[in-house]
Amino acid sequence: MLALLLFVLALGWRVYQLVRSPRLPNWAVTATIAAFTAAFLFQQKGISDWFDALTAPGGSRLANNVLLACAACALLIFFHGSALGAGHVRRVLLELVPLAAAVVLMFVATAVTPVPLRGAALSPANVHVSGIALFYLGAGLYLIYAITACVWWIARYQRTADRHLRTGLRLAAAGLASASIGSTFRALYIVVAWAFGPAVPTLLLLGVPFVILGSVLFLAGISYPGVRARFSALGHRRRRRDDLERLAPLWTLLATAYPTIVLRTPPGGVRDRLAVHRRYYRRVIEIRDGLVQLSPYLDTDFAALTAEDPAAAAKALRRALDRHAAGEANDGRAKLVLPGGASDLESDVRPLLALSAAVSGKDD
């Protein structure tokens, strides 16, 4: 159930990303997780029995391995599409050739396997059956090829990735490497049994934990950047909401004096009223507009005062508002109202937050 939950969460996240940006890399990685999820379901006894009864004996085993091969191919196409770009579609499509060969081989191997043995596990009793050995060897060799190629691409790509994406790539690479080792043990089990006669079950047993560990690490790796970005976005949203409330006292003063600074919400703009980030940007713009309109009434270097002494700036602001309310004459020249040199919005808003806090304290 835990593994299924991980698969479903990862698939849901990728579908969300695909809807937002339906490009080849997103299609490929979504197909990868969808195929892995479907392959996992076909491994469950209730589903496998139902599918065998619906199709033919061994149908679920064939579907499981075909889906695993498709998942590995889609992942490889993802790396090709990300690294080579849209101009190398032909190179990307070439990856379908070995996939098609592996799938055809699995179908042929299933067809030549006696019906009672189709879908049988790769046990010491069955490893010498030609159809079973050919089926698992073909599926395993393709997985080794595709997974090893993906690990190579990850090792190449992570050099240029940012820190958080690099962490996810390393986890995914470790998972794929582990799965490749597990597939290699299974292939060795078949080769040794056919080359020397006796089966060595230890090789098969060694491969199982590597495959399980690899699946978990791979899912964790491909999900990590997106999950971390989501948590980071939630934290950013919370900070914006707090700042929105902290700016309210200053905004209220200026909006009362200059109602025209309040930007209109377009008809039906529900998202505009609800989106924290958008409301935050609007409030900052409205406050700056209000300060610029009030600046002819300011009788001091308001920008410097805001940076050095927000409390004194709040008093100067109130004096200017009183002059505006009284209709006093002014020079009509807009003045600098905020410190210059800010490199981003957060730096630009910081003095406004200090000024709003000072205004709020004055009100108290």
PDB file of N, CA, C and O in Angstrom, residues 131-192:
ATOM      1  N   GLY A 131      11.136 -21.042 -23.375  1.00  0.00           N
ATOM      2  CA  GLY A 131      10.282 -19.862 -23.487  1.00  0.00           C
ATOM      3  C   GLY A 131      10.396 -18.956 -22.260  1.00  0.00           C
ATOM      4  O   GLY A 131      10.485 -17.733 -22.385  1.00  0.00           O
ATOM      5  N   ILE A 132      10.413 -19.561 -21.089  1.00  0.00           N
ATOM      6  CA  ILE A 132      10.505 -18.768 -19.853  1.00  0.00           C
ATOM      7  C   ILE A 132      11.853 -18.068 -19.760  1.00  0.00           C
ATOM      8  O   ILE A 132      11.948 -16.872 -19.443  1.00  0.00           O
ATOM      9  N   ALA A 133      12.930 -18.820 -20.035  1.00  0.00           N
ATOM     10  CA  ALA A 133      14.269 -18.225 -19.964  1.00  0.00           C
ATOM     11  C   ALA A 133      14.426 -17.097 -20.976  1.00  0.00           C
ATOM     12  O   ALA A 133      14.979 -16.032 -20.666  1.00  0.00           O
ATOM     13  N   LEU A 134      13.921 -17.324 -22.205  1.00  0.00           N
ATOM     14  CA  LEU A 134      14.023 -16.294 -23.240  1.00  0.00           C
ATOM     15  C   LEU A 134      13.218 -15.055 -22.865  1.00  0.00           C
ATOM     16  O   LEU A 134      13.656 -13.917 -23.081  1.00  0.00           O
ATOM     17  N   PHE A 135      12.048 -15.277 -22.293  1.00  0.00           N
ATOM     18  CA  PHE A 135      11.184 -14.162 -21.896  1.00  0.00           C
ATOM     19  C   PHE A 135      11.880 -13.271 -20.871  1.00  0.00           C
ATOM     20  O   PHE A 135      11.998 -12.053 -21.054  1.00  0.00           O
ATOM     21  N   TYR A 136      12.354 -13.861 -19.800  1.00  0.00           N
ATOM     22  CA  TYR A 136      12.960 -13.064 -18.724  1.00  0.00           C
ATOM     23  C   TYR A 136      14.318 -12.496 -19.124  1.00  0.00           C
ATOM     24  O   TYR A 136      14.683 -11.390 -18.700  1.00  0.00           O
ATOM     25  N   LEU A 137      15.064 -13.233 -19.931  1.00  0.00           N
ATOM     26  CA  LEU A 137      16.363 -12.730 -20.356  1.00  0.00           C
ATOM     27  C   LEU A 137      16.199 -11.523 -21.278  1.00  0.00           C
ATOM     28  O   LEU A 137      16.899 -10.511 -21.136  1.00  0.00           O
ATOM     29  N   GLY A 138      15.256 -11.625 -22.231  1.00  0.00           N
ATOM     30  CA  GLY A 138      15.016 -10.493 -23.139  1.00  0.00           C
ATOM     31  C   GLY A 138      14.546  -9.259 -22.397  1.00  0.00           C
ATOM     32  O   GLY A 138      15.040  -8.146 -22.629  1.00  0.00           O
ATOM     33  N   ALA A 139      13.588  -9.447 -21.482  1.00  0.00           N
ATOM     34  CA  ALA A 139      13.086  -8.311 -20.702  1.00  0.00           C
ATOM     35  C   ALA A 139      14.188  -7.717 -19.833  1.00  0.00           C
ATOM     36  O   ALA A 139      14.342  -6.493 -19.741  1.00  0.00           O
ATOM     37  N   GLY A 140      14.986  -8.587 -19.223  1.00  0.00           N
ATOM     38  CA  GLY A 140      16.044  -8.109 -18.334  1.00  0.00           C
ATOM     39  C   GLY A 140      17.142  -7.367 -19.069  1.00  0.00           C
ATOM     40  O   GLY A 140      17.625  -6.337 -18.598  1.00  0.00           O
ATOM     41  N   LEU A 141      17.549  -7.874 -20.214  1.00  0.00           N
ATOM     42  CA  LEU A 141      18.622  -7.221 -20.962  1.00  0.00           C
ATOM     43  C   LEU A 141      18.192  -5.834 -21.444  1.00  0.00           C
ATOM     44  O   LEU A 141      18.998  -4.888 -21.435  1.00  0.00           O
ATOM     45  N   TYR A 142      16.932  -5.717 -21.860  1.00  0.00           N
ATOM     46  CA  TYR A 142      16.490  -4.388 -22.296  1.00  0.00           C
ATOM     47  C   TYR A 142      16.468  -3.418 -21.116  1.00  0.00           C
ATOM     48  O   TYR A 142      16.875  -2.256 -21.254  1.00  0.00           O
ATOM     49  N   LEU A 143      15.995  -3.878 -19.969  1.00  0.00           N
ATOM     50  CA  LEU A 143      15.971  -3.006 -18.803  1.00  0.00           C
ATOM     51  C   LEU A 143      17.381  -2.579 -18.405  1.00  0.00           C
ATOM     52  O   LEU A 143      17.614  -1.425 -18.052  1.00  0.00           O
ATOM     53  N   ILE A 144      18.324  -3.518 -18.474  1.00  0.00           N
ATOM     54  CA  ILE A 144      19.716  -3.173 -18.142  1.00  0.00           C
ATOM     55  C   ILE A 144      20.234  -2.095 -19.084  1.00  0.00           C
ATOM     56  O   ILE A 144      20.870  -1.122 -18.665  1.00  0.00           O
ATOM     57  N   TYR A 145      19.951  -2.257 -20.378  1.00  0.00           N
ATOM     58  CA  TYR A 145      20.399  -1.268 -21.368  1.00  0.00           C
ATOM     59  C   TYR A 145      19.784   0.107 -21.097  1.00  0.00           C
ATOM     60  O   TYR A 145      20.486   1.120 -20.994  1.00  0.00           O
ATOM     61  N   ALA A 146      18.440   0.139 -20.978  1.00  0.00           N
ATOM     62  CA  ALA A 146      17.744   1.418 -20.843  1.00  0.00           C
ATOM     63  C   ALA A 146      18.098   2.102 -19.523  1.00  0.00           C
ATOM     64  O   ALA A 146      18.346   3.313 -19.482  1.00  0.00           O
ATOM     65  N   ILE A 147      18.134   1.343 -18.451  1.00  0.00           N
ATOM     66  CA  ILE A 147      18.406   1.932 -17.141  1.00  0.00           C
ATOM     67  C   ILE A 147      19.838   2.437 -17.065  1.00  0.00           C
ATOM     68  O   ILE A 147      20.110   3.526 -16.535  1.00  0.00           O
ATOM     69  N   THR A 148      20.782   1.665 -17.595  1.00  0.00           N
ATOM     70  CA  THR A 148      22.185   2.103 -17.590  1.00  0.00           C
ATOM     71  C   THR A 148      22.347   3.395 -18.394  1.00  0.00           C
ATOM     72  O   THR A 148      23.072   4.310 -17.989  1.00  0.00           O
ATOM     73  N   ALA A 149      21.664   3.474 -19.530  1.00  0.00           N
ATOM     74  CA  ALA A 149      21.721   4.695 -20.343  1.00  0.00           C
ATOM     75  C   ALA A 149      21.126   5.881 -19.575  1.00  0.00           C
ATOM     76  O   ALA A 149      21.655   7.001 -19.637  1.00  0.00           O
ATOM     77  N   CYS A 150      20.048   5.645 -18.837  1.00  0.00           N
ATOM     78  CA  CYS A 150      19.445   6.727 -18.047  1.00  0.00           C
ATOM     79  C   CYS A 150      20.394   7.208 -16.957  1.00  0.00           C
ATOM     80  O   CYS A 150      20.503   8.415 -16.702  1.00  0.00           O
ATOM     81  N   VAL A 151      21.067   6.280 -16.296  1.00  0.00           N
ATOM     82  CA  VAL A 151      22.028   6.659 -15.254  1.00  0.00           C
ATOM     83  C   VAL A 151      23.145   7.509 -15.858  1.00  0.00           C
ATOM     84  O   VAL A 151      23.595   8.492 -15.261  1.00  0.00           O
ATOM     85  N   TRP A 152      23.590   7.141 -17.062  1.00  0.00           N
ATOM     86  CA  TRP A 152      24.630   7.928 -17.733  1.00  0.00           C
ATOM     87  C   TRP A 152      24.137   9.347 -18.022  1.00  0.00           C
ATOM     88  O   TRP A 152      24.865  10.324 -17.812  1.00  0.00           O
ATOM     89  N   TRP A 153      22.903   9.472 -18.491  1.00  0.00           N
ATOM     90  CA  TRP A 153      22.347  10.781 -18.777  1.00  0.00           C
ATOM     91  C   TRP A 153      22.213  11.606 -17.497  1.00  0.00           C
ATOM     92  O   TRP A 153      22.465  12.817 -17.491  1.00  0.00           O
ATOM     93  N   ILE A 154      21.785  10.964 -16.412  1.00  0.00           N
ATOM     94  CA  ILE A 154      21.643  11.679 -15.147  1.00  0.00           C
ATOM     95  C   ILE A 154      22.999  12.195 -14.674  1.00  0.00           C
ATOM     96  O   ILE A 154      23.130  13.347 -14.238  1.00  0.00           O
ATOM     97  N   ALA A 155      24.020  11.325 -14.748  1.00  0.00           N
ATOM     98  CA  ALA A 155      25.360  11.736 -14.322  1.00  0.00           C
ATOM     99  C   ALA A 155      25.848  12.922 -15.151  1.00  0.00           C
ATOM    100  O   ALA A 155      26.533  13.814 -14.637  1.00  0.00           O
ATOM    101  N   ARG A 156      25.470  12.961 -16.412  1.00  0.00           N
ATOM    102  CA  ARG A 156      25.879  14.063 -17.281  1.00  0.00           C
ATOM    103  C   ARG A 156      25.077  15.327 -16.987  1.00  0.00           C
ATOM    104  O   ARG A 156      25.641  16.428 -16.950  1.00  0.00           O
ATOM    105  N   TYR A 157      23.789  15.158 -16.753  1.00  0.00           N
ATOM    106  CA  TYR A 157      22.913  16.313 -16.609  1.00  0.00           C
ATOM    107  C   TYR A 157      23.060  16.988 -15.257  1.00  0.00           C
ATOM    108  O   TYR A 157      22.895  18.208 -15.150  1.00  0.00           O
ATOM    109  N   GLN A 158      23.352  16.231 -14.201  1.00  0.00           N
ATOM    110  CA  GLN A 158      23.377  16.806 -12.862  1.00  0.00           C
ATOM    111  C   GLN A 158      24.501  17.822 -12.665  1.00  0.00           C
ATOM    112  O   GLN A 158      24.461  18.627 -11.743  1.00  0.00           O
ATOM    113  N   ARG A 159      25.500  17.807 -13.534  1.00  0.00           N
ATOM    114  CA  ARG A 159      26.584  18.775 -13.405  1.00  0.00           C
ATOM    115  C   ARG A 159      26.091  20.201 -13.585  1.00  0.00           C
ATOM    116  O   ARG A 159      26.655  21.135 -13.020  1.00  0.00           O
ATOM    117  N   THR A 160      25.057  20.368 -14.391  1.00  0.00           N
ATOM    118  CA  THR A 160      24.548  21.713 -14.670  1.00  0.00           C
ATOM    119  C   THR A 160      23.252  22.015 -13.919  1.00  0.00           C
ATOM    120  O   THR A 160      22.709  23.108 -14.059  1.00  0.00           O
ATOM    121  N   ALA A 161      22.747  21.053 -13.140  1.00  0.00           N
ATOM    122  CA  ALA A 161      21.485  21.251 -12.435  1.00  0.00           C
ATOM    123  C   ALA A 161      21.701  22.052 -11.161  1.00  0.00           C
ATOM    124  O   ALA A 161      22.803  22.088 -10.603  1.00  0.00           O
ATOM    125  N   ASP A 162      20.633  22.688 -10.671  1.00  0.00           N
ATOM    126  CA  ASP A 162      20.740  23.413  -9.408  1.00  0.00           C
ATOM    127  C   ASP A 162      20.785  22.413  -8.255  1.00  0.00           C
ATOM    128  O   ASP A 162      20.580  21.211  -8.439  1.00  0.00           O
ATOM    129  N   ARG A 163      21.016  22.929  -7.053  1.00  0.00           N
ATOM    130  CA  ARG A 163      21.306  22.062  -5.905  1.00  0.00           C
ATOM    131  C   ARG A 163      20.160  21.105  -5.597  1.00  0.00           C
ATOM    132  O   ARG A 163      20.379  19.916  -5.375  1.00  0.00           O
ATOM    133  N   HIS A 164      18.929  21.603  -5.589  1.00  0.00           N
ATOM    134  CA  HIS A 164      17.796  20.760  -5.216  1.00  0.00           C
ATOM    135  C   HIS A 164      17.473  19.741  -6.310  1.00  0.00           C
ATOM    136  O   HIS A 164      17.164  18.586  -6.016  1.00  0.00           O
ATOM    137  N   LEU A 165      17.549  20.161  -7.562  1.00  0.00           N
ATOM    138  CA  LEU A 165      17.333  19.214  -8.644  1.00  0.00           C
ATOM    139  C   LEU A 165      18.433  18.163  -8.656  1.00  0.00           C
ATOM    140  O   LEU A 165      18.188  16.985  -8.935  1.00  0.00           O
ATOM    141  N   ARG A 166      19.661  18.580  -8.333  1.00  0.00           N
ATOM    142  CA  ARG A 166      20.778  17.631  -8.293  1.00  0.00           C
ATOM    143  C   ARG A 166      20.544  16.549  -7.236  1.00  0.00           C
ATOM    144  O   ARG A 166      20.864  15.381  -7.459  1.00  0.00           O
ATOM    145  N   THR A 167      19.960  16.939  -6.100  1.00  0.00           N
ATOM    146  CA  THR A 167      19.642  15.953  -5.066  1.00  0.00           C
ATOM    147  C   THR A 167      18.649  14.927  -5.589  1.00  0.00           C
ATOM    148  O   THR A 167      18.823  13.712  -5.388  1.00  0.00           O
ATOM    149  N   GLY A 168      17.593  15.396  -6.252  1.00  0.00           N
ATOM    150  CA  GLY A 168      16.611  14.477  -6.818  1.00  0.00           C
ATOM    151  C   GLY A 168      17.207  13.577  -7.881  1.00  0.00           C
ATOM    152  O   GLY A 168      16.903  12.377  -7.940  1.00  0.00           O
ATOM    153  N   LEU A 169      18.075  14.133  -8.712  1.00  0.00           N
ATOM    154  CA  LEU A 169      18.715  13.332  -9.762  1.00  0.00           C
ATOM    155  C   LEU A 169      19.610  12.252  -9.167  1.00  0.00           C
ATOM    156  O   LEU A 169      19.661  11.125  -9.679  1.00  0.00           O
ATOM    157  N   ARG A 170      20.312  12.596  -8.092  1.00  0.00           N
ATOM    158  CA  ARG A 170      21.180  11.597  -7.469  1.00  0.00           C
ATOM    159  C   ARG A 170      20.373  10.457  -6.854  1.00  0.00           C
ATOM    160  O   ARG A 170      20.764   9.294  -6.948  1.00  0.00           O
ATOM    161  N   LEU A 171      19.248  10.805  -6.232  1.00  0.00           N
ATOM    162  CA  LEU A 171      18.379   9.755  -5.691  1.00  0.00           C
ATOM    163  C   LEU A 171      17.840   8.872  -6.809  1.00  0.00           C
ATOM    164  O   LEU A 171      17.827   7.634  -6.689  1.00  0.00           O
ATOM    165  N   ALA A 172      17.394   9.507  -7.902  1.00  0.00           N
ATOM    166  CA  ALA A 172      16.869   8.733  -9.033  1.00  0.00           C
ATOM    167  C   ALA A 172      17.950   7.858  -9.644  1.00  0.00           C
ATOM    168  O   ALA A 172      17.703   6.695 -10.001  1.00  0.00           O
ATOM    169  N   ALA A 173      19.161   8.402  -9.765  1.00  0.00           N
ATOM    170  CA  ALA A 173      20.262   7.623 -10.333  1.00  0.00           C
ATOM    171  C   ALA A 173      20.603   6.430  -9.448  1.00  0.00           C
ATOM    172  O   ALA A 173      20.854   5.315  -9.941  1.00  0.00           O
ATOM    173  N   ALA A 174      20.598   6.650  -8.130  1.00  0.00           N
ATOM    174  CA  ALA A 174      20.876   5.545  -7.209  1.00  0.00           C
ATOM    175  C   ALA A 174      19.802   4.473  -7.333  1.00  0.00           C
ATOM    176  O   ALA A 174      20.099   3.266  -7.318  1.00  0.00           O
ATOM    177  N   GLY A 175      18.541   4.905  -7.468  1.00  0.00           N
ATOM    178  CA  GLY A 175      17.458   3.940  -7.630  1.00  0.00           C
ATOM    179  C   GLY A 175      17.575   3.158  -8.918  1.00  0.00           C
ATOM    180  O   GLY A 175      17.394   1.928  -8.937  1.00  0.00           O
ATOM    181  N   LEU A 176      17.887   3.845 -10.009  1.00  0.00           N
ATOM    182  CA  LEU A 176      18.033   3.152 -11.296  1.00  0.00           C
ATOM    183  C   LEU A 176      19.225   2.210 -11.284  1.00  0.00           C
ATOM    184  O   LEU A 176      19.156   1.089 -11.829  1.00  0.00           O
ATOM    185  N   ALA A 177      20.321   2.647 -10.681  1.00  0.00           N
ATOM    186  CA  ALA A 177      21.496   1.779 -10.591  1.00  0.00           C
ATOM    187  C   ALA A 177      21.176   0.531  -9.789  1.00  0.00           C
ATOM    188  O   ALA A 177      21.591  -0.587 -10.142  1.00  0.00           O
ATOM    189  N   SER A 178      20.423   0.698  -8.704  1.00  0.00           N
ATOM    190  CA  SER A 178      20.028  -0.450  -7.896  1.00  0.00           C
ATOM    191  C   SER A 178      19.137  -1.403  -8.691  1.00  0.00           C
ATOM    192  O   SER A 178      19.321  -2.630  -8.648  1.00  0.00           O
ATOM    193  N   ALA A 179      18.181  -0.845  -9.439  1.00  0.00           N
ATOM    194  CA  ALA A 179      17.311  -1.691 -10.265  1.00  0.00           C
ATOM    195  C   ALA A 179      18.109  -2.400 -11.352  1.00  0.00           C
ATOM    196  O   ALA A 179      17.840  -3.568 -11.688  1.00  0.00           O
ATOM    197  N   SER A 180      19.105  -1.704 -11.912  1.00  0.00           N
ATOM    198  CA  SER A 180      19.953  -2.326 -12.935  1.00  0.00           C
ATOM    199  C   SER A 180      20.749  -3.486 -12.354  1.00  0.00           C
ATOM    200  O   SER A 180      20.897  -4.539 -12.999  1.00  0.00           O
ATOM    201  N   ILE A 181      21.230  -3.316 -11.138  1.00  0.00           N
ATOM    202  CA  ILE A 181      21.969  -4.402 -10.480  1.00  0.00           C
ATOM    203  C   ILE A 181      21.046  -5.595 -10.266  1.00  0.00           C
ATOM    204  O   ILE A 181      21.434  -6.752 -10.492  1.00  0.00           O
ATOM    205  N   GLY A 182      19.807  -5.314  -9.822  1.00  0.00           N
ATOM    206  CA  GLY A 182      18.847  -6.400  -9.632  1.00  0.00           C
ATOM    207  C   GLY A 182      18.560  -7.132 -10.932  1.00  0.00           C
ATOM    208  O   GLY A 182      18.493  -8.381 -10.958  1.00  0.00           O
ATOM    209  N   SER A 183      18.399  -6.403 -12.027  1.00  0.00           N
ATOM    210  CA  SER A 183      18.157  -7.035 -13.333  1.00  0.00           C
ATOM    211  C   SER A 183      19.369  -7.831 -13.797  1.00  0.00           C
ATOM    212  O   SER A 183      19.232  -8.880 -14.435  1.00  0.00           O
ATOM    213  N   THR A 184      20.548  -7.336 -13.476  1.00  0.00           N
ATOM    214  CA  THR A 184      21.776  -8.046 -13.851  1.00  0.00           C
ATOM    215  C   THR A 184      21.875  -9.389 -13.115  1.00  0.00           C
ATOM    216  O   THR A 184      22.260 -10.407 -13.706  1.00  0.00           O
ATOM    217  N   PHE A 185      21.523  -9.388 -11.829  1.00  0.00           N
ATOM    218  CA  PHE A 185      21.521 -10.648 -11.076  1.00  0.00           C
ATOM    219  C   PHE A 185      20.553 -11.649 -11.694  1.00  0.00           C
ATOM    220  O   PHE A 185      20.847 -12.840 -11.793  1.00  0.00           O
ATOM    221  N   ARG A 186      19.384 -11.160 -12.135  1.00  0.00           N
ATOM    222  CA  ARG A 186      18.407 -12.065 -12.745  1.00  0.00           C
ATOM    223  C   ARG A 186      18.922 -12.605 -14.069  1.00  0.00           C
ATOM    224  O   ARG A 186      18.759 -13.804 -14.382  1.00  0.00           O
ATOM    225  N   ALA A 187      19.563 -11.741 -14.865  1.00  0.00           N
ATOM    226  CA  ALA A 187      20.129 -12.203 -16.133  1.00  0.00           C
ATOM    227  C   ALA A 187      21.245 -13.221 -15.896  1.00  0.00           C
ATOM    228  O   ALA A 187      21.340 -14.240 -16.605  1.00  0.00           O
ATOM    229  N   LEU A 188      22.077 -12.971 -14.899  1.00  0.00           N
ATOM    230  CA  LEU A 188      23.150 -13.921 -14.564  1.00  0.00           C
ATOM    231  C   LEU A 188      22.576 -15.263 -14.114  1.00  0.00           C
ATOM    232  O   LEU A 188      23.123 -16.328 -14.433  1.00  0.00           O
ATOM    233  N   TYR A 189      21.496 -15.205 -13.381  1.00  0.00           N
ATOM    234  CA  TYR A 189      20.836 -16.432 -12.924  1.00  0.00           C
ATOM    235  C   TYR A 189      20.435 -17.303 -14.118  1.00  0.00           C
ATOM    236  O   TYR A 189      20.640 -18.528 -14.121  1.00  0.00           O
ATOM    237  N   ILE A 190      19.883 -16.663 -15.150  1.00  0.00           N
ATOM    238  CA  ILE A 190      19.461 -17.411 -16.341  1.00  0.00           C
ATOM    239  C   ILE A 190      20.677 -17.931 -17.115  1.00  0.00           C
ATOM    240  O   ILE A 190      20.733 -19.109 -17.515  1.00  0.00           O
ATOM    241  N   VAL A 191      21.652 -17.069 -17.333  1.00  0.00           N
ATOM    242  CA  VAL A 191      22.835 -17.457 -18.116  1.00  0.00           C
ATOM    243  C   VAL A 191      23.605 -18.591 -17.437  1.00  0.00           C
ATOM    244  O   VAL A 191      24.012 -19.564 -18.084  1.00  0.00           O
ATOM    245  N   VAL A 192      23.803 -18.478 -16.121  1.00  0.00           N
ATOM    246  CA  VAL A 192      24.540 -19.508 -15.387  1.00  0.00           C
ATOM    247  C   VAL A 192      23.795 -20.836 -15.445  1.00  0.00           C
ATOM    248  O   VAL A 192      24.400 -21.902 -15.637  1.00  0.00           O
TER     249      VAL A 192
END
